[in-house]
Coordinates of C-alpha atoms and ligand atoms in Angstrom, one line a residue:
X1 CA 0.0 0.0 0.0
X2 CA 1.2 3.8 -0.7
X3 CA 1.1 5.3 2.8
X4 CA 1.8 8.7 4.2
X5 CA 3.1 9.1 8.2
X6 CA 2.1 13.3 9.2
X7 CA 5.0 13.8 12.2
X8 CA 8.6 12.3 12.4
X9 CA 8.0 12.0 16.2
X10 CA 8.8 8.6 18.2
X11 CA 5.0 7.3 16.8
X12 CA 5.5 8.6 13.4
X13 CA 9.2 7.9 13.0
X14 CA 8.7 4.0 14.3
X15 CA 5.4 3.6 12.4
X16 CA 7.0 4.5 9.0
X17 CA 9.9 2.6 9.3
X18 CA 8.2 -0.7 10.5
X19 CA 5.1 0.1 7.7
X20 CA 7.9 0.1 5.2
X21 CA 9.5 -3.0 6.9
X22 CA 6.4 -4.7 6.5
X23 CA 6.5 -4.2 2.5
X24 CA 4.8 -0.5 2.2
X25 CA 5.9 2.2 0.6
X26 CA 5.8 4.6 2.8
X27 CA 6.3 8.8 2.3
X28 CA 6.8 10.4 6.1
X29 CA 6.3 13.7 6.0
X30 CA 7.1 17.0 8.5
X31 CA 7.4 20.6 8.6
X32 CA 11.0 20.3 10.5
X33 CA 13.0 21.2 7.8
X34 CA 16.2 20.4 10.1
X35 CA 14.6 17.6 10.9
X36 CA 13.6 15.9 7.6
X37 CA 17.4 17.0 6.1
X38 CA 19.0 15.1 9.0
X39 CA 16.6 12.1 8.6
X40 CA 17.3 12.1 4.7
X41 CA 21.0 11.7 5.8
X42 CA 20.7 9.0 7.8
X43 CA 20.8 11.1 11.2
X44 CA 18.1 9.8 13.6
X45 CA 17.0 12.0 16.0
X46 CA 15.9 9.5 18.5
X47 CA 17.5 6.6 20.5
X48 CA 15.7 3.5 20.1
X49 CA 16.7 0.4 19.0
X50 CA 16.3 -1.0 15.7
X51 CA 15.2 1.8 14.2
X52 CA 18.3 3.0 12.6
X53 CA 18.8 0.3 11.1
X54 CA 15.3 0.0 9.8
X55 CA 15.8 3.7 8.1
X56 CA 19.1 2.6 6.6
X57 CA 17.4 -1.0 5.1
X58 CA 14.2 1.6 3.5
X59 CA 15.6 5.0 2.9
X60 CA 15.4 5.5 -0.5
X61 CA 13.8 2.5 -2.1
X62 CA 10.3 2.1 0.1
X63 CA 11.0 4.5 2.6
X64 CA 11.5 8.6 2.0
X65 CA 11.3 11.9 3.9
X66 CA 9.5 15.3 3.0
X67 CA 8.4 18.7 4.1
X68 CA 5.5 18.5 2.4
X69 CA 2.6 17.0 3.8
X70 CA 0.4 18.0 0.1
X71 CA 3.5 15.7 -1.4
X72 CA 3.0 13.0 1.0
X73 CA -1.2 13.1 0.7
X74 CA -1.5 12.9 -3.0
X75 CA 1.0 9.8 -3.1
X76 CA -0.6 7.9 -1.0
X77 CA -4.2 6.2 -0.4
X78 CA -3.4 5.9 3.7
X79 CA -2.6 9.1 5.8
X80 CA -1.4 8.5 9.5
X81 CA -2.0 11.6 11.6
X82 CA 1.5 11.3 14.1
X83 CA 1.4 14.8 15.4
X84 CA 2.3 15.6 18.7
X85 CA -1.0 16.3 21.4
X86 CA 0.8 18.0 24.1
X87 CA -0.7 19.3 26.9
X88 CA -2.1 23.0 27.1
X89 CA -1.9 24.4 30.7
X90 CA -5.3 22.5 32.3
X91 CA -4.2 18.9 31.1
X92 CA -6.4 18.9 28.1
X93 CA -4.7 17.5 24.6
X94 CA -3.4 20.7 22.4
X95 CA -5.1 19.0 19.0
X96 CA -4.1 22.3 17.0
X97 CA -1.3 20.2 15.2
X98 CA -4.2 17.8 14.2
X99 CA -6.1 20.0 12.9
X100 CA -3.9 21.8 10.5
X101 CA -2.5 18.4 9.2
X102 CA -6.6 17.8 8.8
X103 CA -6.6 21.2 6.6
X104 CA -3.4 20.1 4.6
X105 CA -5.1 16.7 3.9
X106 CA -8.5 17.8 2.3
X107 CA -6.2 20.8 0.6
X108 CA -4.4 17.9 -1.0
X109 CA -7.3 15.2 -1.9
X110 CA -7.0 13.4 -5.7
X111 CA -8.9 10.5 -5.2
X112 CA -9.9 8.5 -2.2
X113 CA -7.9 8.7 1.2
X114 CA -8.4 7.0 4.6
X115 CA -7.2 9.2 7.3
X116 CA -6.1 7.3 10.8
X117 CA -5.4 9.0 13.4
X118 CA -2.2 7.5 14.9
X119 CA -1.7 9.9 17.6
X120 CA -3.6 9.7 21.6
X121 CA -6.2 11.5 21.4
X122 CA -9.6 12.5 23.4
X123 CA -12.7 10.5 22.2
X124 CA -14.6 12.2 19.7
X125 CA -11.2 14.1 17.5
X126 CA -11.8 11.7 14.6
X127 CA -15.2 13.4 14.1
X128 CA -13.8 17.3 14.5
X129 CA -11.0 16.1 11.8
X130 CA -13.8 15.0 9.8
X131 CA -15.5 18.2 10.4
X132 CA -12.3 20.1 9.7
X133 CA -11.7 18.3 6.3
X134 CA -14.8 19.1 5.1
X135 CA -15.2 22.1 6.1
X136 CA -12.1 23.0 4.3
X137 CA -13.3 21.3 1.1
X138 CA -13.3 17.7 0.9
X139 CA -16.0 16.2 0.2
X140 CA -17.7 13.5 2.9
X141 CA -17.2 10.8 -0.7
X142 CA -14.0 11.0 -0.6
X143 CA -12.0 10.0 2.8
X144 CA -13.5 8.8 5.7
X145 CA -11.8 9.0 9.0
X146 CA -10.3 6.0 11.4
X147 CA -8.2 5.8 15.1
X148 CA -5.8 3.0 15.3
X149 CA -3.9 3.6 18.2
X150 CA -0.3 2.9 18.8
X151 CA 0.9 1.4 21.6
X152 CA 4.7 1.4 22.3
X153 CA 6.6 2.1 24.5
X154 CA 9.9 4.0 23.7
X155 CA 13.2 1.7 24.0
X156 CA 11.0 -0.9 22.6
X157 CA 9.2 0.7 20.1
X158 CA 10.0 -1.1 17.1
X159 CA 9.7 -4.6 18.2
X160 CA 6.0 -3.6 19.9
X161 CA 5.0 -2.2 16.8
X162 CA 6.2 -5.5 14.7
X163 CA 5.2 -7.8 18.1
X164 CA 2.2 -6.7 19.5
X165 CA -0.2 -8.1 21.8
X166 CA -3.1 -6.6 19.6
X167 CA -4.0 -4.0 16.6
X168 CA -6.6 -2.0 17.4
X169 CA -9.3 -0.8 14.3
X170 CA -11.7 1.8 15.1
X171 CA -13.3 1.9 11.3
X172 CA -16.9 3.4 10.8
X173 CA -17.0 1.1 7.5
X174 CA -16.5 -2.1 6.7
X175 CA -14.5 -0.9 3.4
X176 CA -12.3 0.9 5.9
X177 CA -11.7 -2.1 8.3
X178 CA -10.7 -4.1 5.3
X179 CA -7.6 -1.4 4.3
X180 CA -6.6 -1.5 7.7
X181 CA -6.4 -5.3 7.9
X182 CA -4.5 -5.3 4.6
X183 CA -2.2 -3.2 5.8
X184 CA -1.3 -5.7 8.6
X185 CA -2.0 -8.3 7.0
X186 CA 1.8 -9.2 6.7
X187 CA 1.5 -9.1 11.1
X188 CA -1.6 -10.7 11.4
X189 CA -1.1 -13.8 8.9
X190 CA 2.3 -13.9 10.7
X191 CA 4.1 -14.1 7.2
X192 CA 6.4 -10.9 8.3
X193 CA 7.8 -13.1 11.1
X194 CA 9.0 -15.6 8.7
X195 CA 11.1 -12.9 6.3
X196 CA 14.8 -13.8 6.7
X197 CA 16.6 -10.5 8.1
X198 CA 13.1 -9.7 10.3
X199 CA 13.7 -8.0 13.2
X200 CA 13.7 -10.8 15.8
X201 CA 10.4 -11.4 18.1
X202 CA 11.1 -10.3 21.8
X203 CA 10.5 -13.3 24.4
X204 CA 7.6 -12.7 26.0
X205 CA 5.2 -11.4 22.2
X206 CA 2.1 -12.7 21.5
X207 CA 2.8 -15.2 18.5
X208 CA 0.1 -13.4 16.4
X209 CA -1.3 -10.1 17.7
X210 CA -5.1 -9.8 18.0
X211 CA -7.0 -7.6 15.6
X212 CA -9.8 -5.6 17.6
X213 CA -12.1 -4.3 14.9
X214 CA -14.5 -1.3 16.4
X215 CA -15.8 2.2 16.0
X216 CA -13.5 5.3 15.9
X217 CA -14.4 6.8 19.1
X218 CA -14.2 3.3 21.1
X219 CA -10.6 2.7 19.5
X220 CA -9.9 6.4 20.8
X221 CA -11.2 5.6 23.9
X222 CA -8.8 2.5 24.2
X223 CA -5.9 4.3 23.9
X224 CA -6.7 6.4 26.4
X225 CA -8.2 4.0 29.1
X226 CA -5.0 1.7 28.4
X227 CA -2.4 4.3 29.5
X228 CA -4.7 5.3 32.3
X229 CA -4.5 1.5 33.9
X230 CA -1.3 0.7 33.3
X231 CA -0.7 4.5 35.1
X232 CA -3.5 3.0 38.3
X233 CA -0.9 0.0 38.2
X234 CA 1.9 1.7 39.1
X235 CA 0.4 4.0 41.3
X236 CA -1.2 1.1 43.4
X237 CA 2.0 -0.6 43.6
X238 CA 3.7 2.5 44.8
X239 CA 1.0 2.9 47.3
X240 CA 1.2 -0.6 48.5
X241 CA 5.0 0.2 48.7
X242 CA 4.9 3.0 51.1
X243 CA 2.7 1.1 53.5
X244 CA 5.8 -1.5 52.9
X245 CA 7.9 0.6 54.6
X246 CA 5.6 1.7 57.2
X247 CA 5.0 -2.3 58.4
X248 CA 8.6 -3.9 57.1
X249 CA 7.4 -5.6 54.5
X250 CA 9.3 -6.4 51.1
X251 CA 7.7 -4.8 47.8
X252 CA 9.3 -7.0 45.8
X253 CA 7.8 -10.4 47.1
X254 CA 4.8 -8.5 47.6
X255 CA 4.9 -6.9 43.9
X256 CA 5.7 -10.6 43.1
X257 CA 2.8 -12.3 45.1
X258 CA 0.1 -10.0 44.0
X259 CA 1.4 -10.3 40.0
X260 CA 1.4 -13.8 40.4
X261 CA -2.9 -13.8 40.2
X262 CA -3.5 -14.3 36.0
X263 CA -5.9 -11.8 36.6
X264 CA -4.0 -9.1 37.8
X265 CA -0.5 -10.3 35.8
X266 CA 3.2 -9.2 37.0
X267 CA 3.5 -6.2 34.5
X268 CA 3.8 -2.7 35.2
X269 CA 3.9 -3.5 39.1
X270 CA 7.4 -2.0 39.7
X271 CA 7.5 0.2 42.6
X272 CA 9.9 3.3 42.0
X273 CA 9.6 7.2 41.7
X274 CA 6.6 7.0 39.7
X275 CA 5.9 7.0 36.0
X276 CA 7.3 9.8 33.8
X277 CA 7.2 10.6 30.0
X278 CA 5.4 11.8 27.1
X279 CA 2.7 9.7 28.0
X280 CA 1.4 8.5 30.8
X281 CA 1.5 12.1 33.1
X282 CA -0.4 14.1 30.2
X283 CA -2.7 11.2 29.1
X284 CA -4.1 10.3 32.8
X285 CA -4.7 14.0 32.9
X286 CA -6.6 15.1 29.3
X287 CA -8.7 11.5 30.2
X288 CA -9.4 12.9 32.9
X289 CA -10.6 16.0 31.7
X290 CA -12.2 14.2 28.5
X291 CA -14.0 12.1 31.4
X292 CA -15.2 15.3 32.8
X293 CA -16.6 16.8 29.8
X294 CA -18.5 13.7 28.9
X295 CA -20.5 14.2 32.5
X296 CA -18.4 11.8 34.3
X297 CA -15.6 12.6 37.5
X298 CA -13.3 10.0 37.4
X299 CA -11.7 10.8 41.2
X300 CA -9.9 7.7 40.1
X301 CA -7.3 9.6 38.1
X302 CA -6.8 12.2 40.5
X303 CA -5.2 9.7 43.3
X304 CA -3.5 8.2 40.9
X305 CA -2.0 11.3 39.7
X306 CA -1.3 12.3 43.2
X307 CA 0.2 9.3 44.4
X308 CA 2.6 9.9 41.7
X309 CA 3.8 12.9 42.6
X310 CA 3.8 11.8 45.8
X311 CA 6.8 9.3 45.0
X312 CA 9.2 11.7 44.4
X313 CA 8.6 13.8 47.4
X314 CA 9.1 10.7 49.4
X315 CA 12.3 9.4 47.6
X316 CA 13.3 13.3 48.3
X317 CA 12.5 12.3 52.2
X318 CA 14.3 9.3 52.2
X319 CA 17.8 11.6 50.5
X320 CA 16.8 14.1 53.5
X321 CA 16.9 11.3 55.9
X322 CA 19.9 9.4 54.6
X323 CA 22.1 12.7 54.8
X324 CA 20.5 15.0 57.5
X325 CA 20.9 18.3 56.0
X326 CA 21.3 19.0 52.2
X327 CA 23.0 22.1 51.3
X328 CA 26.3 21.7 50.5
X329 CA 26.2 18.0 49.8
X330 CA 28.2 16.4 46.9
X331 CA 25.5 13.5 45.2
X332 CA 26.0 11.3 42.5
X333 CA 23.1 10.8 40.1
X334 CA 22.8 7.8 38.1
X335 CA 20.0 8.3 35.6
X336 CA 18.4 11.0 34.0
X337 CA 16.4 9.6 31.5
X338 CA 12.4 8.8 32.5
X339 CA 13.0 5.1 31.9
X340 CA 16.1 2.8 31.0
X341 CA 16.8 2.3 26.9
X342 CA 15.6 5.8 26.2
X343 CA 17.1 9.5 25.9
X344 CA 13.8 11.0 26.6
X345 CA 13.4 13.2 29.3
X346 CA 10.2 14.3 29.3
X347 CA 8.2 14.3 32.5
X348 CA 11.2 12.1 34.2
X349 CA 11.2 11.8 37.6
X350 CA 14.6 11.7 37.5
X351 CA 15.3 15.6 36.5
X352 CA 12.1 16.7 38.7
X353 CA 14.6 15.1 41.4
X354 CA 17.9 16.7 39.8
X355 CA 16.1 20.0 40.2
X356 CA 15.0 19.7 43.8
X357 CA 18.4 18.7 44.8
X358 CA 19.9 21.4 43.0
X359 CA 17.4 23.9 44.8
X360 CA 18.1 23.3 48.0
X361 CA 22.0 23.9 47.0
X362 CA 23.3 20.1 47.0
X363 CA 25.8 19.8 44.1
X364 CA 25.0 16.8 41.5
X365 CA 27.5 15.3 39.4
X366 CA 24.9 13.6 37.2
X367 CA 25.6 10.3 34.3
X368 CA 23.5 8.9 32.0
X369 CA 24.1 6.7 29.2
X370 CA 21.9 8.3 26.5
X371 CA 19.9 11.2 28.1
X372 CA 23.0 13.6 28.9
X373 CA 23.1 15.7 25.9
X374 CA 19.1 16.2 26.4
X375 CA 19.4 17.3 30.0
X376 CA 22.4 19.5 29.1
X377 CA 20.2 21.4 27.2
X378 CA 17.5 22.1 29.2
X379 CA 19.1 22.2 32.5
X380 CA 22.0 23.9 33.2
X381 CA 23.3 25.1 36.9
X382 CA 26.4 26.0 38.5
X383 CA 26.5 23.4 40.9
X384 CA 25.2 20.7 38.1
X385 CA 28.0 18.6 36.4
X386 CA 27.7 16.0 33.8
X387 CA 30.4 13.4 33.8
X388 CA 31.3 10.2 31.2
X389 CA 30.2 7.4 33.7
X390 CA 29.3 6.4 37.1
X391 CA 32.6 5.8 39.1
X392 CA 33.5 9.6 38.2
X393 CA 30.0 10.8 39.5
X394 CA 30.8 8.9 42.5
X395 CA 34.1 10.2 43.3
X396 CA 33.9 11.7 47.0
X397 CA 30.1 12.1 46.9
X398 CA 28.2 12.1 50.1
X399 CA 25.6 9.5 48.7
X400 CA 24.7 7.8 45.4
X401 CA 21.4 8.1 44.3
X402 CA 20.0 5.8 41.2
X403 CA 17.2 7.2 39.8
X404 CA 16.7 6.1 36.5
X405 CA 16.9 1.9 35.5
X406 CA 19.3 1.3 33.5
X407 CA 20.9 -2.3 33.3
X408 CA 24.1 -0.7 33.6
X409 CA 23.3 0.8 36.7
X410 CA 21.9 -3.0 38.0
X411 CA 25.5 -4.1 37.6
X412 CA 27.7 -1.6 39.3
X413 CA 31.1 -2.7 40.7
X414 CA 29.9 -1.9 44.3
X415 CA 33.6 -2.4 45.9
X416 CA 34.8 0.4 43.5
X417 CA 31.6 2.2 44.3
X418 CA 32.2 1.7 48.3
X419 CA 35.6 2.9 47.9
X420 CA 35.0 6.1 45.7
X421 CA 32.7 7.4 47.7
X422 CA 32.6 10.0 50.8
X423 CA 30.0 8.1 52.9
X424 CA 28.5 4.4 52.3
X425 CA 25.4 5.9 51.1
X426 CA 23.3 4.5 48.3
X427 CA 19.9 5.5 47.6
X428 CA 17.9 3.3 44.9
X429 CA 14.6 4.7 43.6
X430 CA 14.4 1.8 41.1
X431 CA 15.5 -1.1 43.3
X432 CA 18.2 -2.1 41.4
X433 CA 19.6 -4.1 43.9
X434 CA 19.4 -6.4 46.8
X435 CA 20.2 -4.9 49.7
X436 CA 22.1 -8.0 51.2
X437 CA 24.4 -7.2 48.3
X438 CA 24.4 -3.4 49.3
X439 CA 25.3 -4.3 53.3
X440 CA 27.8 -7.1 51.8
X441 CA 29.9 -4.3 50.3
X442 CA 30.0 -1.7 53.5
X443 CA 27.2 0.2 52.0
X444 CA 24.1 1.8 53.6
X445 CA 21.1 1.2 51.5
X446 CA 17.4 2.6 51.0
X447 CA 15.2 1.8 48.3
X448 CA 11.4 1.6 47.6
X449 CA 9.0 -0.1 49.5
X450 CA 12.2 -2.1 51.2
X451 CA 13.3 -1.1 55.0
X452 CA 16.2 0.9 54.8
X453 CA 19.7 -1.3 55.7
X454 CA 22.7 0.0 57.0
X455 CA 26.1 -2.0 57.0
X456 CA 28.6 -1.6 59.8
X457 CA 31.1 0.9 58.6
X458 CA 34.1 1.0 60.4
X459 CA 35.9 4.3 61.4
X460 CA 32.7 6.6 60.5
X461 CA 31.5 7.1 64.4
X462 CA 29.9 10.2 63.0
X463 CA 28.0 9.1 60.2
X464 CA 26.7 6.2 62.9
X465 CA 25.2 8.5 64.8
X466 CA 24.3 10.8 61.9
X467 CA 22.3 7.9 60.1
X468 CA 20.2 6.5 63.7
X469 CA 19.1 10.3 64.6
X470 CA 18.2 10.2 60.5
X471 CA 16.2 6.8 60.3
X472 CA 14.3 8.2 63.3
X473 CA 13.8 11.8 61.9
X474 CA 12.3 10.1 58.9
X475 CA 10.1 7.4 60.6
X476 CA 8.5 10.1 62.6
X477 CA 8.1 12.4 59.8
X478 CA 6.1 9.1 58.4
X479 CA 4.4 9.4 61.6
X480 CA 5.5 5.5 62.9
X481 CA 7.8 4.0 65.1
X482 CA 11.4 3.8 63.6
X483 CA 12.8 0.9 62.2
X484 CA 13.9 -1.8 64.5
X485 CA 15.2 -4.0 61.6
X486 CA 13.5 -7.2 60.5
X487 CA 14.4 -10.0 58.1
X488 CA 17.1 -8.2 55.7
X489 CA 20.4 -10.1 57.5
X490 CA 22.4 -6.2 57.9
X491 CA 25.3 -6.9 59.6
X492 CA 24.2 -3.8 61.9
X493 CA 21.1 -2.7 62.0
X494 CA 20.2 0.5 63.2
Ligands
LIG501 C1 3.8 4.2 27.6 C2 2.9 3.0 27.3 O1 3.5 1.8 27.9 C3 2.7 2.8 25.8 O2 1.8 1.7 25.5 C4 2.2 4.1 25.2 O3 2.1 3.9 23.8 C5 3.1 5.2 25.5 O4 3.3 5.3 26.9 P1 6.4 4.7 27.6 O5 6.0 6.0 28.1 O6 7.4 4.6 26.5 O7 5.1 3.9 27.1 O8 7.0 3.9 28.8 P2 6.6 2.7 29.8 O9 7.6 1.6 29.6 O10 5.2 2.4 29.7 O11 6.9 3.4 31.2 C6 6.2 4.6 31.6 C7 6.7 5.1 32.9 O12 6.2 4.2 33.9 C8 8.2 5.1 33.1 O13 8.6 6.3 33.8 C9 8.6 3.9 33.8 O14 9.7 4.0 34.6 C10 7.3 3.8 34.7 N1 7.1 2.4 35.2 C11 6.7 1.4 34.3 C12 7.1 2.1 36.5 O15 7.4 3.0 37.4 N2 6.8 0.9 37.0 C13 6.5 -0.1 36.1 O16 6.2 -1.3 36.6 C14 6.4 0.2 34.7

């Protein structure tokens, strides 16, 4: 099929590529001239695997870049809508991008076009874009309008587009359900996963993905609902995980005992500083808001929203609690990025964290793998310093502080780590590690939902003392007893 992408952004950029890898041709189009020059040179603006790869294999022969969106339209018979929503000031969706790609579409009409709106958006847009088409001169004959959501995540993007659990087809028309099978055909008949040089299936895929065929604004509705529970999921876990802490209880058997249920399943139960992104924090908002001007309060949100933000101000307590005072500590920062296997720092609790530290006049020598050159260019203070890798961020810091999960930053070498730094502190918002494994190597450890362990540290009387008035500050700032231990085997236990 002759298909045009409208937006070169993660969900445009992953969704040409793998249409083309599926045997499209495929024209991606976007108003970024920078942008579309660098992407017809092979640069790739994004960090996600496969995908350059997949560019390289296309460009030029079923895959190509242009500024013109008119171009891209009269070439093809598909058009994917891959703007970017982002949120205005209340949480609502900013669909102004939509629309105008809406306008260029039914500017550019020569024959029949099914428009699909491949962007999250609020229940209801594909009716205003068909509104805004015709309204601008395209006749009701000639397109008709479809949602068919995308759901990937970034770092994995292009194996779940290729590998995923379902494909979602929100047609008003049997004609227009039929194109959008076709155009998957290659996934749904499984004859893609045969193709010698195919990108290989992840472990845990569904062998074929499901095809949900339904009505625009339910397909719209999906998306929407989808991020919104996998959002509730966290957020319950990170609940669950406070309370954790408050009784001695392990989040991680817990985490593992509740996933365990087939009806509840172990994904997205990871406690940590919350969920971050381009995604989740502004979708659980505009549904909220979409929910609201429907007739319906959905409270639901709003704790789970709040229990979010929450998570950081408590991993900022537990930093407060591990070092007493703040201003004029040395910390090292391991992660920057909202998630591991991504640059993206949108919405990451890990830079919301940065910035608080910074503001109360600690000093951050700060590592990432991929998300430095990001952060560098949004954030940028005198007592903020990027280094090349973790053992330099930890040179005579006061505490380590891992707040991004990276696989690199699961497999540390802890004696170097003990030994660089100024005090055996290391605090784990992703719970990286075990803390036996933290107390084997000298080093005081607090994570999430996990009691707090502290090794014996020889020749640090001060910091002793320092760390039992601190566990007790924070337990009573929780408003329960302090610690008294429990079953993590510390060597000292205070
Ligand atoms: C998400 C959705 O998963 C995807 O379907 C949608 O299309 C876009 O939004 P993404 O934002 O790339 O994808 O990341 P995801 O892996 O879902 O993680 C989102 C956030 O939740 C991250 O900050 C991550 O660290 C956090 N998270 C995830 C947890 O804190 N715990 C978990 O168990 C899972």
């Amino acid at each position: 099929m002759k298909i045009a992408v409208v937006g070169s952004g993660y969900v445009g950029l992953v969704a040409a590529a793998c249409f083309a890898e599926i045997g499209h041709n495929v024209i991606c189009a976007d108003a970024d001239v920078q942008k579309i020059t660098a992407l017809n040179q092979g640069i790739i603006p994004i960090h996600e695997k496969f995908l350059p790869e997949l560019i390289r294999r296309h460009c030029g022969t079923r895959l190509s870049f242009t500024t013109s969106t008119t171009d891209a339209v009269r070439a093809s018979q598909v058009i994917f809508i891959a703007v970017g929503t982002p949120s205005m000031e209340a949480g609502a969706a900013d669909l102004s991008f939509v629309e105008s790609v809406a306008r260029d579409i039914a500017r550019s009409m020569n024959g029949f076009k099914l428009v699909v709106e491949k962007s999250t958006v609020p229940v209801y847009t594909s009716e205003w874009i068909n509104r805004a088409m015709t309204l601008n001169g395209a006749s009701g004959a000639q397109f008709e309008v479809a949602s068919n959501p995308e759901f990937l995540r970034e770092g994995t993007a292009v194996t779940d587009f290729l590998y995923p659990d379902r494909i979602v087809a929100g047609c008003n028309s049997q004609p227009a359900a039929a194109m959008m099978r076709e155009i998957y055909e290659p996934l749904l008949n499984g004859s893609y996963y045969e193709v010698p040089g195919a990108i290989p299936r992840p472990a845990d895929s569904a062998p074929i993905p499901q095809f949900i065929q339904t009505n625009a604004r339910s397909a719209e509705l999906i998306k929407h609902a989808s991020n919104a529970f996998l959002a509730m999921k966290i957020s319950f876990i990170n609940a669950v995980a406070n309370i954790c802490e408050m009784v001695n209880a392990d989040i991680e058997g817990v985490s593992r005992g509740i996933g365990a249920d087939s009806r509840i399943g172990s994904k997205f139960l990871r406690a940590g500083l919350g969920y971050g992104g381009s995604c989740f924090p502004k979708d659980v908002a505009a549904f909220r808001l979409v929910a609201e001007e429907c007739g319906y309060d959905f409270q639901l949100l709003n704790e789970v929203m709040r229990i979010n933000l929450d998570q950081r101000e408590a991993f900022l307590r537990k930093v407060r609690t591990a070092l007493w005072t703040l201003k004029g500590k040395r910390l090292a920062v391991l992660g920057l990025a909202f998630k591991g296997d991504t640059d993206d720092i949108r919405e990451s609790p890990a830079v919301a964290i940065v910035q608080d530290l910074l503001s109360r006049e600690c000093s951050v020598m700060a590592y990432d793998p991929a998300a430095m050159d990001r952060t560098r260019a949004e954030l940028q203070h005198k007592n903020l310093s990027y280094v090349d890798n973790p053992y330099t961020a930890a040179s005579g810091a006061d505490a380590l502080l891992i707040l991004t999960d990276w696989e690199e930053f699961a497999t540390l070498d802890l004696t170097r780590i003990r030994s660089l730094l100024r005090y055996p502190i290391v605090l784990d918002g992703r719970n990286l590690y075990m803390p036996e494994a933290m107390t084997a190597h000298g080093l005081n450890y607090y994570s999430v939902g996990r009691a707090a362990t502290t090794a014996q540290s020889v020749n640090e009387p001060a910091l002793q003392s320092l760390a039992h008035y601190s566990n007790n500050f924070g337990a009573a700032m929780n408003g329960v007893p302090p610690s008294t231990g429990g079953e993590i085997s510390a060597t000292t236990y205070l």
